[in-house]
XYZ file of C-alpha atoms in Angstrom:
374
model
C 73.110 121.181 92.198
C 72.861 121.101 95.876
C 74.912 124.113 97.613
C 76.394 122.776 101.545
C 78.758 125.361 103.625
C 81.537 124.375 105.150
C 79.823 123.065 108.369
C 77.711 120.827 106.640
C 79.964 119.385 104.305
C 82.624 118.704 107.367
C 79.476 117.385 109.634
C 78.613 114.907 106.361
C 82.059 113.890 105.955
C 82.839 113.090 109.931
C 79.618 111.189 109.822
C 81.004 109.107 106.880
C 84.347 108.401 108.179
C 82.724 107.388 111.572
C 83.889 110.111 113.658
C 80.777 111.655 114.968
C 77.089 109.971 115.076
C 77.145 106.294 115.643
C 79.939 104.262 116.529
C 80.542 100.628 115.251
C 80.684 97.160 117.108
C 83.537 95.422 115.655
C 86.541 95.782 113.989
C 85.047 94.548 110.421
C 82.204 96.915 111.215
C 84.540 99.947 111.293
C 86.561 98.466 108.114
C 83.014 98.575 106.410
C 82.719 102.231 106.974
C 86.098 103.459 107.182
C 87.657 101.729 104.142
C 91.171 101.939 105.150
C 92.836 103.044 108.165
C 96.410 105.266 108.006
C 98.634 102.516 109.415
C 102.188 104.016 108.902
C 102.014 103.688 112.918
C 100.571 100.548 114.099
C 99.505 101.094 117.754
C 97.885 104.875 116.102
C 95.593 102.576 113.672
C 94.441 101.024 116.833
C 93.554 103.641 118.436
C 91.994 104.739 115.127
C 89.780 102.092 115.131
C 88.838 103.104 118.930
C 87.642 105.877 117.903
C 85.317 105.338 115.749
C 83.966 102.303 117.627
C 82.362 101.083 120.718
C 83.408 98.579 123.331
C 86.220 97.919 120.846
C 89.650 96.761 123.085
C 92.969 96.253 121.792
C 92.807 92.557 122.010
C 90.115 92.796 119.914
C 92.049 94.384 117.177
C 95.202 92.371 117.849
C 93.004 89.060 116.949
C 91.267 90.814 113.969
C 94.968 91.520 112.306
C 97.150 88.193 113.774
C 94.467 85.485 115.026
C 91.108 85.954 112.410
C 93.218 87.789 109.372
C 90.028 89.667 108.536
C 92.453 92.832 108.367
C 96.248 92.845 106.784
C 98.358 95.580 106.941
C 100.440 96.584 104.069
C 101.239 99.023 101.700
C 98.237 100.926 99.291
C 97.562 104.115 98.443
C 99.940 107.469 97.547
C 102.132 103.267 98.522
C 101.484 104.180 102.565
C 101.065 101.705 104.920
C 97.236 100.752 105.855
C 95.344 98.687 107.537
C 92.357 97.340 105.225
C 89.644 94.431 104.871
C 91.763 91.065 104.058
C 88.619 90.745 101.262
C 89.937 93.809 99.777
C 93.987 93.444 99.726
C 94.393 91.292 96.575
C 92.453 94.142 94.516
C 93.837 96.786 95.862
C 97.495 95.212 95.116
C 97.017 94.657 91.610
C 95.618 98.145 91.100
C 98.202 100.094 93.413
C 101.200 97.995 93.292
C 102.300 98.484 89.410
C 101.439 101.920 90.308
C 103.755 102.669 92.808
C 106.767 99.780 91.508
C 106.907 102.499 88.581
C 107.300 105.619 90.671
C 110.168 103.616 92.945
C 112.014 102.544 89.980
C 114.649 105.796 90.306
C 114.710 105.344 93.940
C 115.948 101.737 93.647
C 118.730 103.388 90.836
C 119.613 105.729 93.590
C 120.372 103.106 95.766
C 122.213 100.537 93.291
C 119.350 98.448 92.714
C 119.471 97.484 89.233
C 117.273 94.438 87.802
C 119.164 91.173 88.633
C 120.249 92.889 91.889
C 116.020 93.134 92.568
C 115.108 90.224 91.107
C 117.411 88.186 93.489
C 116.524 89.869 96.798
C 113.024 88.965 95.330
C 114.120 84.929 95.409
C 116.039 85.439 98.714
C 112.828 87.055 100.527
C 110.508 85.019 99.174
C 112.225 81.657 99.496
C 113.157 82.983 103.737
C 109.910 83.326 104.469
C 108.343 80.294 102.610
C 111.332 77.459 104.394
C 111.313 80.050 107.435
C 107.514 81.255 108.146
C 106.922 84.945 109.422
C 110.386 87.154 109.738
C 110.938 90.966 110.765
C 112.448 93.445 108.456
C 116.047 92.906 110.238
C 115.817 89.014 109.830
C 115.426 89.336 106.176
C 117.895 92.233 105.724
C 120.373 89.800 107.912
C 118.978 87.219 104.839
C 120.084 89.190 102.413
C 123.295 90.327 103.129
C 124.436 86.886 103.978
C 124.022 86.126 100.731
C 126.233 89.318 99.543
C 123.473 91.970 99.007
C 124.509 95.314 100.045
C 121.669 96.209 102.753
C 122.944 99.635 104.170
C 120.061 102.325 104.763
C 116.932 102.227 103.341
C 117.712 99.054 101.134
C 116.101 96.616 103.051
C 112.851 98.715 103.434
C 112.505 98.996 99.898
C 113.252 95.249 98.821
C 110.423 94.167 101.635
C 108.118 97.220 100.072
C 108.814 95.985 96.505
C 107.745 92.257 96.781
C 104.691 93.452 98.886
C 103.586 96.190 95.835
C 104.361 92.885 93.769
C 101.821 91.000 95.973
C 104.268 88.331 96.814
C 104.233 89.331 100.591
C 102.249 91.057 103.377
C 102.513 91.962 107.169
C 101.954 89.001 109.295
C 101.718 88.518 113.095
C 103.088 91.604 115.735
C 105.730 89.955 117.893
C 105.356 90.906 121.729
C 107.632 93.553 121.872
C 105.084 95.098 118.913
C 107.715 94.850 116.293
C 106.158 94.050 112.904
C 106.937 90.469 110.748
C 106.033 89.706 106.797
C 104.775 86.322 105.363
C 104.121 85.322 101.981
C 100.753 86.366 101.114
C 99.770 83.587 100.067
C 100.209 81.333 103.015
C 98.337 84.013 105.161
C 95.830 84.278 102.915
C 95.349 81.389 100.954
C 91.864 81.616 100.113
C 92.579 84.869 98.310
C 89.220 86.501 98.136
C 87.483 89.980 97.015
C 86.414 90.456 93.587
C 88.709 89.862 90.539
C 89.038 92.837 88.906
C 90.438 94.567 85.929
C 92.603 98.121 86.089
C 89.528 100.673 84.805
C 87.191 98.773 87.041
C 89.380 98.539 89.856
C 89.489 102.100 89.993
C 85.986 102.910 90.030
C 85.605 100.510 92.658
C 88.087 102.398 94.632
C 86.204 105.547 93.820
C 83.213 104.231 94.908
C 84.862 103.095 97.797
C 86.535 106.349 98.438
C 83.419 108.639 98.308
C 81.148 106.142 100.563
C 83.945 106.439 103.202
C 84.558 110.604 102.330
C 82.153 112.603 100.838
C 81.102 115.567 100.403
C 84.756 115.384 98.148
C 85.992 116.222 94.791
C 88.250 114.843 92.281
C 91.041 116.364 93.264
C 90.812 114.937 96.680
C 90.674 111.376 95.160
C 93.630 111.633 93.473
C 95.586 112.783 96.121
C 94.676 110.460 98.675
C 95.328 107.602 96.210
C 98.318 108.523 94.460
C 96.706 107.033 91.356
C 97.501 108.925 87.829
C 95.385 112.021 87.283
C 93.848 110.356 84.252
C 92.781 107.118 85.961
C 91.221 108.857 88.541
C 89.424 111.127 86.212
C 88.202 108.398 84.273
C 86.924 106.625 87.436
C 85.548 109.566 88.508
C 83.236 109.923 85.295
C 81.800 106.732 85.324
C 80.123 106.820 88.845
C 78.927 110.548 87.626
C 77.783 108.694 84.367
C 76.193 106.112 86.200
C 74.302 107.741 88.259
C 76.014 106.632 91.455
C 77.055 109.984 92.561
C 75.947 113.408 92.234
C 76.965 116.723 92.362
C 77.033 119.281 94.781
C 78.945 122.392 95.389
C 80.961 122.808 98.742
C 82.279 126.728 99.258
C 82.445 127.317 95.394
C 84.203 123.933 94.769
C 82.449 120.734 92.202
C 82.276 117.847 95.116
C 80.423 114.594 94.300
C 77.834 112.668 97.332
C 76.814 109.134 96.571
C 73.470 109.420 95.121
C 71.926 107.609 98.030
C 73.330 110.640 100.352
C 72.403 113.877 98.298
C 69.298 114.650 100.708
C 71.434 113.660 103.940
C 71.566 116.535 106.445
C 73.501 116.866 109.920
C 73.116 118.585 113.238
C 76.004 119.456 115.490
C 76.341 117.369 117.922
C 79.156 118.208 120.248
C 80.579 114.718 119.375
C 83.924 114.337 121.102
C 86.558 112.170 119.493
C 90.163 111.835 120.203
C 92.052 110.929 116.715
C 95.398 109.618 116.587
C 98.181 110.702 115.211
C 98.606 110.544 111.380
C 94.511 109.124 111.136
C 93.006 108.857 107.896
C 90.207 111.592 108.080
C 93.634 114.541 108.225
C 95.155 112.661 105.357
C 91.674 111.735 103.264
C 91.440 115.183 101.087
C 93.664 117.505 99.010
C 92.941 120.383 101.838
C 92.635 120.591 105.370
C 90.254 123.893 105.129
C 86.981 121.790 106.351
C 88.978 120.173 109.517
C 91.378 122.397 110.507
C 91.477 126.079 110.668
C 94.118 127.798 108.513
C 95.442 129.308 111.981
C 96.438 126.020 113.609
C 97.658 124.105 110.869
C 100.908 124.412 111.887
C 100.446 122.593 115.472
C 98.899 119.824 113.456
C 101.022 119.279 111.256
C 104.857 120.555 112.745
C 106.810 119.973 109.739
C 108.670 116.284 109.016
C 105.698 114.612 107.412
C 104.444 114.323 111.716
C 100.321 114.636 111.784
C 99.600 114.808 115.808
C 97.019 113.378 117.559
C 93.848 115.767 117.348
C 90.703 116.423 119.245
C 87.789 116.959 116.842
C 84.718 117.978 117.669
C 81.982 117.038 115.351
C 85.199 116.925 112.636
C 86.725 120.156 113.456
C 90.155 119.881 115.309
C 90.069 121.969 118.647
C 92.979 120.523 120.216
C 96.483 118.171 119.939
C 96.612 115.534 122.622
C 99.416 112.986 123.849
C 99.202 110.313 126.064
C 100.932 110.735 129.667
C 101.142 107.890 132.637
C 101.262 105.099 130.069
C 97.995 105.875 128.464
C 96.185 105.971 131.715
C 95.448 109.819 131.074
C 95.966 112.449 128.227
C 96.993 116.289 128.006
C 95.608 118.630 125.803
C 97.290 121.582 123.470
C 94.131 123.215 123.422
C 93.830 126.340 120.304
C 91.095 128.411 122.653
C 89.511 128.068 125.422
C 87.463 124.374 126.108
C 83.566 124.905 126.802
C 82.798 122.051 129.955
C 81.019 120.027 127.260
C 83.870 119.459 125.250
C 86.199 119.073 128.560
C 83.694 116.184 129.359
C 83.824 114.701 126.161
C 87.351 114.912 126.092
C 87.396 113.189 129.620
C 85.080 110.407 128.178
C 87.664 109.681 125.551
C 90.294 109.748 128.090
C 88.633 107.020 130.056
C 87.943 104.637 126.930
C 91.519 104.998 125.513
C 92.738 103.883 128.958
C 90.215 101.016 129.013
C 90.775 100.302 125.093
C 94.560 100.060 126.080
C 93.816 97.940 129.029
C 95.958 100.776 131.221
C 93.370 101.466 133.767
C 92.513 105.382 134.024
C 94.150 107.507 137.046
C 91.530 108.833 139.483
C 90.137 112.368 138.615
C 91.999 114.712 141.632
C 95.058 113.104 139.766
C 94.544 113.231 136.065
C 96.422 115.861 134.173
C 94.147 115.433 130.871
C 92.159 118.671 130.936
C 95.015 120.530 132.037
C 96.859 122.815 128.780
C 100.774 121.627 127.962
């Protein structure tokens, strides 16, 4: 069994979300890597994307997601909000959805929702959208209580959350003020696509999936980033093992798995700069945060109130919390120690491509308050 330390196993697993080495060209050629992008924010899984491409502007992403539909946003695993392939979404539905429509069933109790009462918000969303084409959240909640549904809180997200876990619906086009819409899934995607799948191997696919976008990562870290039972994921786990698609290897005392095709894969340091948004997929990816964040600054990570802040990482190890300032024509830092130049020029790289990502334009240098500590 191959032995890695800590270094290497967090310089293997930056590499394979796309956070340090190469960068890709194009929105699908992020997906391809990446997987899935933590979309709970919107405008952060842009600037997700950014970082782990080149060249890549936000019109670029806006037409991938509203204009081409090669990426739908929507609700998949631990049932978070993501942004993944449009190849990919039917799949992932019918293996996440019953899932996570089981572990809302007392929530909807809580809230009054029994059967009929879901079953008819079902009709009355469906049928808005379908005579009424893409609406917001408020629209259909306004849809629903004029037809006598009680819609106070959180009832409204839940009924739009349960018929898109039932694959009935999906995100559809921002609106200009960046407010999000749903359409029936099937008249955004018609053609449907992706393999057809059944449960057992839908899991292994997303397994598979998982560790080509992760590894070095073990079991445990599978299950909780999917939110799939324990025993489907160890089942799914097993059969790439048995099938010789992954391998072992031993990271700091713990059983991780590498995709067989990686187990000789080494990785340098680089002094690879990236600026991560907030809540991004490679904080939220494993069952510990011991490999990308040290114990000591956890805390300015992640404050408390489910927040995950923007981080700098450099070559996967977080250095820093950032925020934009001036619009998002420059950034300031939270630094945890003191910044070598290197990584002050890296971060000032970063700073200029967000701004020119974001079409903001960047603030000349005797101005900028990016390098400068909050």
């Amino acid at each position: 069994m191959r032995t890695l330390d800590a270094e290497q196993a967090r310089l293997m697993r930056a590499h394979a979300q796309g956070i340090s080495g190469l960068r890709g060209t194009s929105v699908p050629d992020v997906m391809d890597r990446a997987f899935a992008v933590q979309a709970q924010d919107a405008s952060a899984a842009a600037l997700g994307l950014r970082a782990r491409a080149v060249d890549l502007t936000a019109g670029a992403v806006d037409r991938a997601a509203n204009v081409e539909r090669s990426v739908v946003r929507n609700w998949f695993m631990r049932g978070t909000l993501y942004l993944v392939s449009a190849a990919d979404l039917h799949w992932l539905t019918a293996l996440l959805g019953p899932v996570f429509l089981k572990l809302s069933a007392r929530r909807y109790r809580e809230l009054g929702l029994d059967d009929d009462a879901l079953a008819r918000a079902e009709r009355l969303i469906t049928s808005a959208l379908a005579a009424e084409g893409p609406l917001t959240r408020a629209e259909l909640a306004e849809r629903l209580a004029g037809a006598g549904l009680d819609t106070r809180g959180q009832v409204p997200f839940h009924l739009v959350r349960r018929c898109a876990l039932l694959g009935q619906i999906c995100h559809g086009p921002t609106k200009d003020d960046g407010e999000a819409t749903f359409v029936l899934l099937d008249d955004w995607l018609p053609a449907g696509g992706g393999p057809a799948l059944d449960v057992e191997s839908a899991a292994v696919e997303l397994a598979r999936r998982y560790l080509a976008a992760h590894a070095p990562a073990a079991l445990e870290d599978f299950t909780t980033w999917s939110g799939l039972p324990a025993a489907m994921t160890r089942r799914a786990w097993r059969t790439l093992e048995s099938a010789t698609e992954s391998v072992a290897c031993d990271v700091a005392g713990q059983r991780c798995a590498l995709p067989a095709e990686r187990i000789a894969e080494t990785a340098e340091p680089a002094l690879d700069v990236r600026l991560l948004p907030a809540y991004d997929n490679y904080l939220v990816g494993y069952r510990t945060r011991a490999l990308s964040v040290a114990k000591s600054y956890e805390r300015q990570v992640w404050p408390g109130g489910g927040q995950i802040r923007p981080t700098v990482m450099v070559d996967g190890l977080a250095c820093a919390t950032w925020s934009k300032q001036n619009r998002g024509r420059s950034v300031a830092l939270t630094p945890f120690g003191e910044l070598t130049d290197e990584v002050l020029a890296g971060v000032a790289a970063e700073e200029a491509d967000i701004a020119r990502f974001l079409g903001t334009g960047m603030v000349g240098p005797t101005e900028s308050s990016d390098l400068r500590a909050n």
